[in-house]
Structure formats: structure tokens, C-alpha cells
Amino acid sequence: MATAVLLLTALLAVLVAGDKAETTTHIKVYWHDVPSGPNPTAVQVAQAAVTNTSKTFFGLVMVIDDALTDGPELNSSRLLGRAQGTYIAAGKDEGALLMIMNFVFQAGEYNGSTVAIMGRNAVFTPVREMPIVGGTGVFRMARGYVQARTHTFDQNTGDATVEYNLFISH
């Protein structure tokens, strides 16, 4: 009898979960990484002994709280949320970052939801793809991928604006 109740409970859980149709959402945002100036959104928190002599800054660790906007201009575009997390210069011989960040939506229909991104970002490749590994709120149990394209990069300051296209299954 107990086995039958457990089996019935499991079956009902599958049926209820199956009622919600999965959807795919596309969101385009601009990620503004600003390590320069009096109010940086990206700060260095660690480096390896070889970082300063490495052509790829190998071992550099940055923590970010970057603005996410609906357009490429930081000061005139609408703020949609923040990219919070870290990136690490993980490529010894190639400019490649390990990106670990949450896109925290703070406006619009996704306000209060997050998308978790973790993956390799070969920064000099025109289009980089990284996986979406989870989410919260509207994006609970999310999976998918992002495509990143550098919009602008200032070699003197390190400031960068990157277009992110998110393709989210949830």
C-alpha cells in the first residue's frame, strides 16, 4: 500500500510539472564593464605572481557589479539590471576569461528574476558563446546560452561595452 501511494504521488508530481509548457525567451542587453574612474563597476581582487608579465593577464581575478542596459550608451540607455559575479583571466596563452555571473533583472517584465552564466569567454573572438546554467524567478530551472559581441573596448581604460543575446529555455 505504501509503495502504491509513493508511486501515485510521483506520477502526480510528473503530471503537474508537465502541465507547464516550456518556453524560450530571447533578451538583448548591453553589459558595461567599467574598471576605470572614480566609480568602477569592476575591481581587481587578486592576481598571480605572473599576471603582470603575462600577455594575457593570466591569473587576474575581477569582481563585477556591471550595469545591464537596453542600449549601448551607458548614460542614456535604460537600466535593466546588473551583472554581478567575477571573471578570471584563465587563458595562459590566449585571451580567455572564465565568466561566472548572475544577470539580475531589476526592471521590466523580468524584474526580480536572475539568469546564471558560467563559461569560457575567448575575448578576441567576434562572437563568444557561454552556457546559461540556471536562474530564479521567471527563469527558475533555466538553461540555454548567451552570445557575446564586443561593442566597444577602450584599450587605455579597460572599459568595455558588450552586447549579450540571451536564449533562455525555462
XYZ file of N, CA and C in Angstrom:
510
model
N 0.813 -1.192 0.000
C 0.000 0.000 0.000
C 0.861 1.261 0.000
N 1.894 1.298 0.850
C 2.781 2.462 0.916
C 3.481 2.664 -0.421
N 3.866 1.577 -1.077
C 4.525 1.671 -2.378
C 3.574 2.261 -3.411
N 2.320 1.865 -3.373
C 1.332 2.390 -4.309
C 1.112 3.885 -4.095
N 1.085 4.339 -2.854
C 0.907 5.753 -2.547
C 2.106 6.554 -3.052
N 3.330 6.042 -2.824
C 4.523 6.721 -3.309
C 4.531 6.789 -4.831
N 4.164 5.707 -5.476
C 4.116 5.676 -6.935
C 3.086 6.668 -7.468
N 1.922 6.729 -6.850
C 0.881 7.657 -7.258
C 1.335 9.107 -7.041
N 1.987 9.377 -5.926
C 2.497 10.718 -5.640
C 3.531 11.136 -6.684
N 4.439 10.228 -7.019
C 5.452 10.524 -8.032
C 4.811 10.783 -9.390
N 3.822 9.994 -9.749
C 3.126 10.171 -11.016
C 2.408 11.518 -11.067
N 1.756 11.894 -9.983
C 1.074 13.187 -9.930
C 2.071 14.341 -10.041
N 3.222 14.212 -9.402
C 4.248 15.255 -9.475
C 4.728 15.434 -10.911
N 4.913 14.333 -11.633
C 5.332 14.405 -13.032
C 4.252 15.042 -13.879
N 3.005 14.672 -13.654
C 1.901 15.230 -14.426
C 1.739 16.723 -14.180
N 1.843 17.152 -12.927
C 1.712 18.574 -12.602
C 2.864 19.354 -13.219
N 4.078 18.842 -13.116
C 5.234 19.510 -13.694
C 5.111 19.579 -15.210
N 4.506 18.576 -15.807
C 4.359 18.540 -17.255
C 3.306 19.488 -17.774
N 2.458 20.060 -16.907
C 1.417 20.973 -17.344
C 1.989 22.297 -17.851
N 3.120 22.715 -17.331
C 3.702 23.984 -17.728
C 4.535 23.773 -19.001
N 4.125 24.418 -20.064
C 4.858 24.301 -21.318
C 6.152 25.103 -21.220
N 7.225 24.500 -21.683
C 8.496 25.203 -21.692
C 8.478 26.258 -22.788
N 9.123 27.359 -22.503
C 9.198 28.442 -23.472
C 10.643 28.874 -23.641
N 10.937 29.534 -24.733
C 12.258 30.101 -24.963
C 12.117 31.613 -25.054
N 12.948 32.304 -24.296
C 12.923 33.761 -24.257
C 14.245 34.293 -24.789
N 14.166 35.300 -25.660
C 15.369 35.984 -26.152
C 15.404 37.379 -25.542
N 16.534 37.723 -24.944
C 16.727 39.051 -24.357
C 18.058 39.589 -24.855
N 18.053 40.839 -25.298
C 19.309 41.502 -25.679
C 19.585 42.605 -24.671
N 20.784 42.576 -24.097
C 21.213 43.615 -23.153
C 22.632 44.037 -23.506
N 23.011 45.173 -22.970
C 24.391 45.644 -23.097
C 25.016 45.649 -21.710
N 26.182 45.027 -21.623
C 26.938 44.823 -20.389
C 28.041 45.869 -20.369
N 28.080 46.688 -19.316
C 29.044 47.796 -19.242
C 30.048 47.508 -18.130
N 31.250 47.119 -18.516
C 32.324 46.795 -17.577
C 33.217 48.025 -17.455
N 33.260 48.622 -16.279
C 33.976 49.885 -16.083
C 34.990 49.738 -14.951
N 36.237 49.343 -15.289
C 37.263 49.253 -14.246
C 37.957 50.592 -13.952
N 37.632 51.632 -14.716
C 38.325 52.915 -14.572
C 37.476 53.931 -13.819
N 38.113 55.053 -13.498
C 37.407 56.197 -12.940
C 37.115 56.098 -11.457
N 36.389 57.103 -10.943
C 36.129 57.187 -9.502
C 35.051 56.224 -8.999
N 34.265 55.642 -9.913
C 33.178 54.757 -9.502
C 33.190 53.476 -10.363
N 34.250 52.678 -10.225
C 34.352 51.492 -11.081
C 33.290 50.442 -10.738
N 32.895 49.671 -11.759
C 31.962 48.561 -11.552
C 32.675 47.220 -11.633
N 33.967 47.256 -11.911
C 34.802 46.052 -11.950
C 36.089 46.364 -11.190
N 36.388 45.530 -10.192
C 37.591 45.772 -9.388
C 38.430 44.502 -9.312
N 39.733 44.718 -9.357
C 40.664 43.600 -9.225
C 40.751 43.197 -7.762
N 40.611 41.887 -7.495
C 40.700 41.410 -6.115
C 41.871 40.462 -5.894
N 42.474 39.962 -6.975
C 43.621 39.056 -6.831
C 44.374 38.982 -8.149
N 45.614 38.524 -8.041
C 46.407 38.244 -9.223
C 47.489 37.248 -8.860
N 47.985 36.555 -9.873
C 49.058 35.580 -9.677
C 50.404 36.287 -9.760
N 51.442 35.594 -9.355
C 52.786 36.154 -9.433
C 53.176 36.488 -10.875
N 52.588 35.796 -11.840
C 52.937 36.001 -13.254
C 52.004 36.958 -13.986
N 50.962 37.445 -13.332
C 49.956 38.258 -14.021
C 50.552 39.472 -14.724
N 51.411 40.230 -14.055
C 51.952 41.465 -14.634
C 52.885 41.225 -15.810
N 53.452 40.036 -15.929
C 54.345 39.737 -17.048
C 53.672 38.887 -18.119
N 52.441 38.497 -17.887
C 51.705 37.656 -18.833
C 51.039 38.509 -19.908
N 51.142 38.073 -21.167
C 50.482 38.805 -22.254
C 48.957 38.690 -22.171
N 48.456 37.723 -21.407
C 47.008 37.514 -21.275
C 46.489 37.886 -19.885
N 47.339 38.458 -19.032
C 46.986 38.788 -17.650
C 46.574 37.544 -16.866
N 47.148 36.407 -17.241
C 46.835 35.112 -16.626
C 46.854 35.209 -15.100
N 45.770 34.757 -14.472
C 45.670 34.757 -13.017
C 44.960 35.958 -12.425
N 44.589 36.934 -13.247
C 43.881 38.118 -12.766
C 42.449 37.745 -12.383
N 41.987 38.228 -11.240
C 40.619 37.970 -10.774
C 39.915 39.310 -10.554
N 38.781 39.477 -11.220
C 37.980 40.695 -11.105
C 36.605 40.354 -10.535
N 36.074 41.242 -9.704
C 34.704 41.128 -9.211
C 33.919 42.260 -9.852
N 32.693 41.927 -10.303
C 31.916 42.910 -11.055
C 30.526 43.138 -10.466
N 30.048 44.339 -10.687
C 28.647 44.719 -10.478
C 28.324 45.686 -11.618
N 28.268 45.134 -12.829
C 28.165 45.913 -14.061
C 26.715 46.203 -14.434
N 26.495 47.384 -14.980
C 25.161 47.758 -15.457
C 24.795 46.935 -16.688
N 23.511 46.555 -16.760
C 22.923 45.939 -17.947
C 21.870 46.917 -18.461
N 22.010 47.355 -19.700
C 21.093 48.341 -20.262
C 20.471 47.834 -21.553
N 19.456 48.561 -22.021
C 18.777 48.170 -23.257
C 19.448 48.740 -24.507
N 20.463 49.563 -24.336
C 21.200 50.134 -25.464
C 22.668 50.252 -25.142
N 23.484 50.568 -26.135
C 24.932 50.577 -25.924
C 25.486 51.771 -25.146
N 24.702 52.834 -25.018
C 25.189 54.027 -24.310
C 24.827 53.927 -22.833
N 25.842 53.870 -21.989
C 25.625 53.677 -20.554
C 24.763 54.786 -19.943
N 25.042 56.015 -20.290
C 24.380 57.141 -19.621
C 23.009 57.498 -20.189
N 22.676 57.017 -21.383
C 21.380 57.394 -21.958
C 20.458 56.198 -22.204
N 20.923 54.992 -21.943
C 20.086 53.797 -22.117
C 19.383 53.464 -20.804
N 18.291 52.716 -20.923
C 17.516 52.326 -19.739
C 18.219 51.194 -19.000
N 18.392 51.359 -17.691
C 18.994 50.326 -16.851
C 17.995 49.189 -16.671
N 18.398 47.967 -17.035
C 17.545 46.790 -16.896
C 17.931 45.933 -15.694
N 19.191 46.053 -15.258
C 19.649 45.244 -14.141
C 21.146 45.337 -13.984
N 21.707 44.322 -13.301
C 23.145 44.299 -13.011
C 23.696 42.915 -13.337
N 24.946 42.892 -13.777
C 25.692 41.645 -13.915
C 26.609 41.579 -12.703
N 26.354 40.615 -11.824
C 27.131 40.503 -10.593
C 27.855 39.172 -10.578
N 29.157 39.223 -10.278
C 29.929 37.992 -10.246
C 31.407 38.264 -10.353
N 32.067 37.408 -11.111
C 33.515 37.503 -11.246
C 33.939 37.015 -12.614
N 35.088 37.505 -13.051
C 35.737 36.881 -14.202
C 37.221 36.753 -13.915
N 37.764 35.695 -14.465
C 39.145 35.317 -14.174
C 39.884 35.129 -15.488
N 41.073 35.732 -15.608
C 41.911 35.516 -16.787
C 42.477 34.100 -16.681
N 41.853 33.173 -17.405
C 42.164 31.751 -17.264
C 42.979 31.196 -18.429
N 43.169 31.988 -19.472
C 43.952 31.529 -20.616
C 45.402 31.955 -20.472
N 46.286 30.993 -20.401
C 47.711 31.317 -20.252
C 48.312 31.832 -21.562
N 47.904 31.217 -22.678
C 48.466 31.579 -23.978
C 47.483 32.310 -24.884
N 46.254 32.465 -24.451
C 45.207 33.096 -25.244
C 44.332 33.924 -24.318
N 43.836 35.063 -24.822
C 42.953 35.904 -24.024
C 41.611 35.233 -23.806
N 41.483 34.496 -22.716
C 40.250 33.780 -22.409
C 39.920 33.969 -20.931
N 38.668 34.307 -20.685
C 38.192 34.521 -19.322
C 37.249 33.405 -18.913
N 37.257 33.072 -17.643
C 36.201 32.256 -17.053
C 35.206 33.247 -16.468
N 33.988 33.255 -17.021
C 32.937 34.172 -16.582
C 31.992 33.427 -15.646
N 31.774 33.984 -14.472
C 30.822 33.431 -13.503
C 29.989 34.614 -13.025
N 28.753 34.710 -13.527
C 27.971 35.897 -13.186
C 26.479 35.613 -13.233
N 25.770 36.410 -12.457
C 24.308 36.422 -12.471
C 23.863 37.705 -13.143
N 22.955 37.581 -14.101
C 22.279 38.757 -14.630
C 21.040 38.942 -13.754
N 21.033 40.013 -12.982
C 19.974 40.292 -12.025
C 19.070 41.367 -12.638
N 17.883 40.970 -13.036
C 16.967 41.909 -13.676
C 16.250 42.742 -12.622
N 16.273 44.072 -12.806
C 15.726 44.998 -11.818
C 14.676 45.933 -12.397
N 14.231 45.636 -13.619
C 13.214 46.467 -14.272
C 12.482 45.621 -15.300
N 11.297 46.080 -15.676
C 10.547 45.426 -16.740
C 9.901 44.120 -16.302
N 9.509 43.330 -17.285
C 8.753 42.111 -17.001
C 9.563 41.038 -16.284
N 10.884 41.131 -16.291
C 11.721 40.123 -15.625
C 12.263 40.614 -14.283
N 11.763 41.752 -13.805
C 12.191 42.324 -12.533
C 12.143 41.267 -11.425
N 13.258 41.115 -10.710
C 13.333 40.163 -9.615
C 13.836 38.787 -10.027
N 13.993 38.545 -11.314
C 14.490 37.255 -11.801
C 15.973 37.350 -12.113
N 16.629 36.194 -12.132
C 18.053 36.152 -12.468
C 18.329 35.043 -13.471
N 19.451 35.193 -14.164
C 19.974 34.158 -15.049
C 21.443 33.960 -14.670
N 21.848 32.708 -14.462
C 23.227 32.388 -14.095
C 23.996 31.943 -15.343
N 25.152 32.565 -15.543
C 26.005 32.286 -16.700
C 27.367 31.852 -16.182
N 27.885 30.774 -16.733
C 29.220 30.328 -16.356
C 29.876 29.668 -17.556
N 30.989 30.222 -18.004
C 31.655 29.608 -19.138
C 32.866 30.384 -19.600
N 33.469 29.866 -20.666
C 34.681 30.429 -21.252
C 34.319 31.545 -22.214
N 35.056 32.648 -22.099
C 34.864 33.809 -22.964
C 36.199 34.110 -23.632
N 36.349 33.658 -24.877
C 37.560 33.942 -25.664
C 37.401 35.362 -26.212
N 37.911 36.337 -25.497
C 37.547 37.737 -25.685
C 37.870 38.317 -27.058
N 38.804 37.735 -27.788
C 39.149 38.283 -29.100
C 38.417 37.584 -30.245
N 37.517 36.673 -29.916
C 36.671 36.022 -30.909
C 35.461 36.937 -31.134
N 35.072 37.164 -32.386
C 33.962 38.107 -32.632
C 32.664 37.752 -31.908
N 32.270 36.481 -31.907
C 31.066 36.052 -31.208
C 31.457 34.936 -30.258
N 31.201 35.143 -28.966
C 31.516 34.133 -27.951
C 30.220 33.554 -27.410
N 30.213 32.249 -27.207
C 29.028 31.575 -26.669
C 29.357 30.998 -25.299
N 28.465 31.259 -24.345
C 28.628 30.740 -22.988
C 27.303 30.143 -22.538
N 27.353 29.136 -21.666
C 26.110 28.498 -21.238
C 25.376 29.253 -20.137
N 24.063 29.166 -20.189
C 23.200 29.570 -19.074
C 22.988 28.306 -18.253
N 23.323 28.368 -16.976
C 23.305 27.165 -16.138
C 22.200 27.166 -15.093
N 21.384 28.211 -15.068
C 20.287 28.246 -14.114
C 19.656 29.617 -14.060
N 18.714 29.759 -13.145
C 18.039 31.031 -12.983
C 17.056 30.979 -11.835
N 16.456 32.126 -11.548
C 15.456 32.222 -10.489
C 14.275 33.034 -11.004
N 13.188 33.025 -10.239
C 12.003 33.787 -10.613
C 11.399 33.232 -11.893
N 11.126 34.095 -12.848
C 10.585 33.670 -14.143
C 11.488 32.632 -14.795
N 12.781 32.722 -14.529
C 13.765 31.849 -15.169
C 14.208 30.669 -14.296
N 13.382 30.289 -13.330
C 13.695 29.134 -12.484
C 13.949 27.916 -13.377
N 15.002 27.185 -13.079
C 15.403 25.980 -13.820
C 15.836 26.293 -15.253
N 16.293 27.512 -15.492
C 16.673 27.922 -16.847
C 17.910 27.174 -17.334
N 17.958 27.074 -18.646
C 19.151 26.598 -19.340
C 19.156 27.308 -20.683
N 20.280 27.274 -21.345
C 20.369 27.938 -22.634
C 21.779 28.413 -22.886
N 21.873 29.513 -23.619
C 23.196 30.041 -23.942
C 23.094 31.538 -24.172
N 24.261 32.178 -24.101
C 24.370 33.588 -24.452
C 25.384 33.708 -25.577
N 25.198 34.732 -26.389
C 26.188 35.111 -27.383
C 26.646 36.516 -27.037
N 27.948 36.694 -26.912
C 28.530 37.987 -26.554
C 29.312 38.537 -27.737
N 29.099 39.829 -28.003
C 29.819 40.535 -29.066
C 30.322 41.853 -28.487
N 31.603 42.107 -28.603
C 32.151 43.362 -28.100
C 31.632 44.513 -28.946
N 31.028 45.492 -28.276
C 30.542 46.692 -28.959
C 31.641 47.748 -28.979
N 32.199 48.033 -27.798
C 33.332 48.960 -27.703
C 34.290 48.460 -26.636
N 35.579 48.760 -26.840
C 36.603 48.453 -25.845
C 37.641 49.557 -25.889
N 37.907 50.188 -24.759
C 38.903 51.245 -24.653
C 40.190 50.633 -24.102
N 41.211 50.542 -24.938
C 42.467 49.908 -24.518
C 43.189 50.702 -23.428
N 42.938 51.995 -23.333
C 43.602 52.801 -22.311
C 42.991 52.602 -20.928
N 41.658 52.502 -20.850
C 40.989 52.413 -19.547
C 40.557 50.986 -19.192
N 40.402 50.140 -20.211
C 39.874 48.797 -19.989
C 38.356 48.749 -19.981
N 37.699 49.913 -20.125
C 36.234 49.956 -20.145
C 35.721 49.237 -21.397
N 34.666 48.456 -21.225
C 34.114 47.695 -22.343
C 32.598 47.700 -22.292
N 31.996 47.728 -23.470
C 30.564 47.519 -23.623
C 30.398 46.306 -24.525
N 29.646 45.324 -24.029
C 29.466 44.069 -24.757
C 27.974 43.821 -24.931
N 27.587 43.493 -26.162
C 26.200 43.112 -26.437
C 26.035 41.642 -26.078
N 25.060 41.356 -25.223
C 24.734 39.973 -24.839
C 23.352 39.630 -25.372
N 23.266 38.559 -26.133
C 21.994 37.995 -26.549
C 21.789 36.710 -25.760
N 20.728 36.678 -24.955
C 20.431 35.524 -24.127
C 19.310 34.721 -24.780
N 19.506 33.417 -24.874
C 18.499 32.494 -25.384
C 18.206 31.522 -24.243
N 17.069 31.737 -23.574
C 16.769 31.088 -22.304
C 15.598 30.137 -22.467
N 15.819 28.865 -22.156
C 14.725 27.898 -22.083
C 14.327 27.774 -20.627
N 12.997 27.936 -20.369
C 12.519 27.883 -18.993
C 11.069 27.478 -18.970
